[in-house]
């Protein structure tokens, strides 16, 4: 009989992981990327070049760059962040990590303890919400509108918490192509947020991993760049702009806090080969690669919105996102997307149900998040048709007569 580990497990562990049973036929879940624009040839050439030149430095844990990660990649990032996000940072202000998920763990580890409160956008990244829950931290959700987090609601919450003697540890925000809503906080709201956090003495944790994927190619300056008080921790990633499986993300922060975060990174460095290949590739090709990726993603979004219009008609409501890889869809109130997700999976369609992506179970009950980046155009069309059939079978919507195209965006 197999050894029983159960009595040895500490309290508070997450439930056991399910075994992987393969990819669903129509996969609208996760933050996966579009395989077609992935620059495989460019990465191969970069790997060849960088390994031929510097491969032997892999004999050292930190290459010859020290614990913050491969220096040429940090230098590339410092220049890119200056150009795109108006961030003034040097390679010494940047820590390379194993995806921005590790950045979340490290920043949380440095700042949070059980019983703390943080402020977040109400609809949010599941990876953030589950982490906060596991840490025993209360996440207060702020509603969003078409312009992102609502500043009137933020001010009211800050005021309410202060009245109760609660000082939130930080405001976690995805201001530039929010996950899942795809909204972008404009400069005016950014200024308001910075003014509010200044008044209430709360820092900002800015998660900016989708900021390269804005259809217009233009982004507002990062909160990190706009903050005079140096009260922002900024994180980003190559997952959405190049490839998620590379697992390369980064943290930009003032040394006073970066030094505390670095002290928590006890894994002897994140995968170095990926950092070397990215630096080699990005220095010559990033600026040409990203617009091609954006164009491919926008075409997929158009395929998805057309398929939803055709199959769901007015039963599927959404704001056309300004960039990114997700569409946040509202279905009629009677639809429970947790149940829809289970039923659809049996027919090969995987969706992310709203309640997994929100602090508000009621508001998100009939919402779902669809990733349009990884399925092919044909899979998007067929998958949405199957999803509409399942939804009609389970909830009676969309009615067949609802197939009215509404949007020409
Ligand atoms: C808002 C947000 N933050 C962080 C991550 C984690 O990304 P990665 O660890 O691949 O950089 C994701 C992934 O989807 C995300 O949507």
Coordinates of C-alpha atoms in Angstrom, one line a residue, residues 130-388:
X130 CA -6.3 33.2 -5.1
X131 CA -2.9 34.3 -3.7
X132 CA -4.5 36.9 -1.5
X133 CA -7.0 34.5 -0.3
X134 CA -4.4 31.9 0.6
X135 CA -2.4 34.5 2.5
X136 CA -5.5 35.4 4.6
X137 CA -5.5 38.9 3.2
X138 CA -8.8 40.8 2.6
X139 CA -9.1 42.0 -1.0
X140 CA -11.5 45.0 -1.3
X141 CA -12.8 45.2 -4.9
X142 CA -13.3 48.6 -6.6
X143 CA -15.8 48.6 -9.5
X144 CA -14.6 49.4 -13.0
X145 CA -16.3 51.3 -15.8
X146 CA -15.2 51.7 -19.4
X147 CA -12.2 53.8 -18.1
X148 CA -10.9 51.2 -15.6
X149 CA -11.0 51.5 -11.8
X150 CA -13.5 54.1 -10.7
X151 CA -11.7 56.8 -8.7
X152 CA -14.9 57.9 -6.9
X153 CA -15.3 54.4 -5.6
X154 CA -11.6 54.2 -4.7
X155 CA -11.8 57.4 -2.7
X156 CA -15.0 56.2 -0.9
X157 CA -13.3 52.9 0.1
X158 CA -10.1 54.6 1.2
X159 CA -12.2 56.9 3.4
X160 CA -14.3 54.1 4.7
X161 CA -11.3 52.0 5.6
X162 CA -9.6 55.0 7.3
X163 CA -12.7 55.6 9.4
X164 CA -12.4 52.0 10.6
X165 CA -8.7 52.4 11.3
X166 CA -7.7 50.1 8.5
X167 CA -4.7 51.1 6.4
X168 CA -4.5 49.0 3.2
X169 CA -1.1 47.6 2.5
X170 CA -1.3 48.5 -1.2
X171 CA -3.5 49.1 -4.1
X172 CA -2.9 46.3 -6.6
X173 CA -3.9 47.5 -10.1
X174 CA -3.6 46.4 -13.7
X175 CA -4.0 49.9 -15.2
X176 CA -2.9 49.3 -18.7
X177 CA -5.2 46.7 -20.4
X178 CA -6.8 45.4 -17.3
X179 CA -7.4 41.6 -16.9
X180 CA -10.2 40.7 -17.5
X181 CA -11.9 43.9 -18.6
X182 CA -9.4 45.2 -21.2
X183 CA -9.7 48.8 -19.9
X184 CA -7.0 51.4 -19.7
X185 CA -6.7 54.0 -17.0
X186 CA -6.2 57.3 -18.6
X187 CA -3.6 59.9 -17.4
X188 CA -6.3 61.9 -15.5
X189 CA -7.3 58.9 -13.5
X190 CA -3.7 57.9 -12.9
X191 CA -3.1 61.4 -11.5
X192 CA -6.2 61.1 -9.3
X193 CA -5.0 57.7 -8.0
X194 CA -1.6 59.0 -7.2
X195 CA -3.1 62.0 -5.4
X196 CA -5.3 59.6 -3.4
X197 CA -2.6 57.3 -2.4
X198 CA -0.5 60.2 -1.4
X199 CA -3.3 61.5 0.9
X200 CA -3.9 58.1 2.4
X201 CA -0.3 56.9 2.7
X202 CA -0.9 53.7 0.6
X203 CA 1.6 52.4 -2.0
X204 CA 0.6 51.1 -5.4
X205 CA 1.5 47.7 -6.8
X206 CA 1.3 48.2 -10.6
X207 CA 1.0 45.0 -12.8
X208 CA 1.6 46.0 -16.4
X209 CA 2.0 42.8 -18.3
X210 CA -0.4 43.6 -21.1
X211 CA 0.9 47.1 -21.9
X212 CA 2.6 46.1 -25.1
X213 CA -0.7 44.8 -26.5
X214 CA -2.6 48.0 -27.1
X215 CA -4.2 48.2 -30.5
X216 CA -3.3 51.9 -31.0
X217 CA 0.3 51.2 -29.9
X218 CA 0.2 54.1 -27.5
X219 CA 0.0 53.8 -23.8
X220 CA -0.2 56.3 -21.0
X221 CA 2.9 56.7 -18.8
X222 CA 3.2 54.0 -16.1
X223 CA 2.1 55.0 -12.6
X224 CA 5.7 54.2 -11.6
X225 CA 6.8 56.9 -13.9
X226 CA 4.2 59.4 -12.8
X227 CA 4.8 58.9 -9.1
X228 CA 7.0 61.6 -7.6
X229 CA 6.8 59.9 -4.2
X230 CA 8.4 56.7 -5.3
X231 CA 5.5 54.7 -3.8
X232 CA 4.9 52.4 -6.8
X233 CA 6.2 48.9 -7.4
X234 CA 6.0 48.0 -11.1
X235 CA 6.0 44.5 -12.5
X236 CA 5.9 43.2 -16.1
X237 CA 6.5 40.1 -18.2
X238 CA 7.6 38.8 -21.5
X239 CA 4.7 36.2 -21.3
X240 CA 2.3 38.3 -23.3
X241 CA 4.7 40.0 -25.7
X242 CA 6.9 37.0 -26.6
X243 CA 5.9 33.7 -24.9
X244 CA 4.5 32.7 -21.6
X245 CA 6.4 29.4 -21.3
X246 CA 9.7 31.2 -21.2
X247 CA 8.7 32.3 -17.7
X248 CA 10.5 35.6 -17.6
X249 CA 9.1 38.6 -15.7
X250 CA 10.5 41.5 -13.9
X251 CA 10.1 43.9 -11.0
X252 CA 11.1 47.6 -11.0
X253 CA 11.2 49.2 -7.6
X254 CA 13.1 51.6 -5.5
X255 CA 16.1 49.9 -3.9
X256 CA 14.7 50.3 -0.4
X257 CA 12.0 47.8 -1.2
X258 CA 13.7 45.9 -4.1
X259 CA 16.5 45.0 -1.7
X260 CA 13.8 43.4 0.6
X261 CA 12.2 41.6 -2.3
X262 CA 15.6 40.3 -3.6
X263 CA 16.4 38.9 -0.1
X264 CA 13.3 36.8 -0.5
X265 CA 14.3 35.4 -3.9
X266 CA 16.1 32.3 -2.6
X267 CA 16.0 30.2 -5.8
X268 CA 19.5 31.1 -6.9
X269 CA 18.2 32.9 -9.9
X270 CA 15.6 32.4 -12.6
X271 CA 16.3 30.3 -15.7
X272 CA 19.2 32.0 -17.3
X273 CA 19.0 30.6 -20.8
X274 CA 15.6 32.2 -21.4
X275 CA 16.9 35.6 -20.2
X276 CA 20.0 35.3 -22.5
X277 CA 17.9 34.3 -25.5
X278 CA 15.3 37.1 -24.9
X279 CA 18.0 39.8 -24.5
X280 CA 19.7 38.7 -27.7
X281 CA 16.4 38.5 -29.6
X282 CA 14.7 41.6 -28.2
X283 CA 17.6 44.0 -28.7
X284 CA 17.2 43.6 -32.5
X285 CA 13.7 42.5 -33.0
X286 CA 11.3 43.4 -30.2
X287 CA 10.1 46.7 -31.8
X288 CA 9.2 45.0 -35.1
X289 CA 7.7 41.8 -33.5
X290 CA 5.2 43.5 -31.2
X291 CA 3.1 45.3 -33.9
X292 CA 2.9 42.1 -35.9
X293 CA 1.7 40.3 -32.7
X294 CA -0.9 43.0 -32.0
X295 CA -2.3 42.9 -35.5
X296 CA -2.7 39.1 -35.3
X297 CA -4.4 39.4 -31.9
X298 CA -6.8 42.1 -33.0
X299 CA -7.9 40.0 -36.0
X300 CA -8.7 37.2 -33.5
X301 CA -10.7 39.5 -31.3
X302 CA -12.7 40.5 -34.4
X303 CA -13.4 36.9 -35.2
X304 CA -14.5 36.4 -31.6
X305 CA -16.8 39.4 -31.5
X306 CA -18.3 38.5 -34.8
X307 CA -18.9 34.9 -33.7
X308 CA -20.5 36.1 -30.5
X309 CA -22.7 38.5 -32.4
X310 CA -23.7 35.8 -34.8
X311 CA -24.3 33.0 -32.2
X312 CA -25.4 35.0 -29.1
X313 CA -26.8 38.2 -30.6
X314 CA -27.8 40.6 -27.9
X315 CA -27.5 38.0 -25.2
X316 CA -23.7 38.6 -25.1
X317 CA -22.8 42.1 -24.0
X318 CA -19.3 43.4 -24.0
X319 CA -17.1 46.5 -24.4
X320 CA -14.6 46.1 -27.2
X321 CA -11.3 46.0 -25.3
X322 CA -8.5 48.4 -26.2
X323 CA -5.9 45.6 -26.4
X324 CA -4.8 42.4 -24.8
X325 CA -6.0 38.8 -25.2
X326 CA -9.3 38.7 -23.3
X327 CA -12.9 39.6 -23.8
X328 CA -15.1 40.0 -20.7
X329 CA -18.6 39.0 -21.6
X330 CA -21.9 39.6 -19.8
X331 CA -24.6 37.0 -20.4
X332 CA -28.2 37.3 -19.3
X333 CA -28.7 37.3 -15.5
X334 CA -30.2 33.8 -15.5
X335 CA -26.9 32.3 -16.8
X336 CA -24.6 30.9 -14.1
X337 CA -21.2 30.8 -15.8
X338 CA -19.8 28.4 -13.2
X339 CA -22.4 25.9 -14.3
X340 CA -22.0 26.9 -18.0
X341 CA -18.3 26.3 -17.8
X342 CA -18.8 22.8 -16.4
X343 CA -21.4 21.9 -19.1
X344 CA -19.4 23.4 -21.9
X345 CA -16.3 21.5 -20.9
X346 CA -18.1 18.2 -21.5
X347 CA -18.6 19.4 -25.1
X348 CA -15.0 20.4 -25.4
X349 CA -15.3 24.2 -24.8
X350 CA -13.3 25.7 -21.9
X351 CA -14.2 29.1 -20.6
X352 CA -13.2 31.0 -17.5
X353 CA -16.4 31.6 -15.4
X354 CA -16.7 35.1 -14.0
X355 CA -16.8 34.3 -10.2
X356 CA -13.2 33.0 -10.5
X357 CA -12.1 36.5 -11.8
X358 CA -13.9 38.8 -9.4
X359 CA -14.2 39.7 -5.7
X360 CA -18.0 40.0 -6.2
X361 CA -19.7 36.7 -6.8
X362 CA -23.1 38.3 -7.6
X363 CA -21.9 40.8 -10.1
X364 CA -19.7 38.2 -11.9
X365 CA -22.2 35.3 -11.8
X366 CA -23.3 35.7 -15.4
X367 CA -20.0 37.0 -16.7
X368 CA -17.2 35.0 -18.4
X369 CA -13.7 35.6 -19.6
X370 CA -12.7 34.4 -23.1
X371 CA -9.1 34.3 -24.2
X372 CA -9.0 34.8 -27.9
X373 CA -5.2 34.6 -28.5
X374 CA -4.6 30.8 -28.5
X375 CA -7.5 29.3 -30.4
X376 CA -7.3 29.5 -34.2
X377 CA -9.9 31.6 -36.1
X378 CA -11.7 28.3 -37.1
X379 CA -11.7 27.1 -33.4
X380 CA -13.0 30.5 -32.3
X381 CA -16.0 30.3 -34.7
X382 CA -16.8 26.7 -34.0
X383 CA -16.2 26.9 -30.2
X384 CA -18.5 29.9 -29.8
X385 CA -21.2 28.0 -31.8
X386 CA -20.9 25.0 -29.5
X387 CA -20.9 27.3 -26.4
X388 CA -24.1 29.0 -27.6

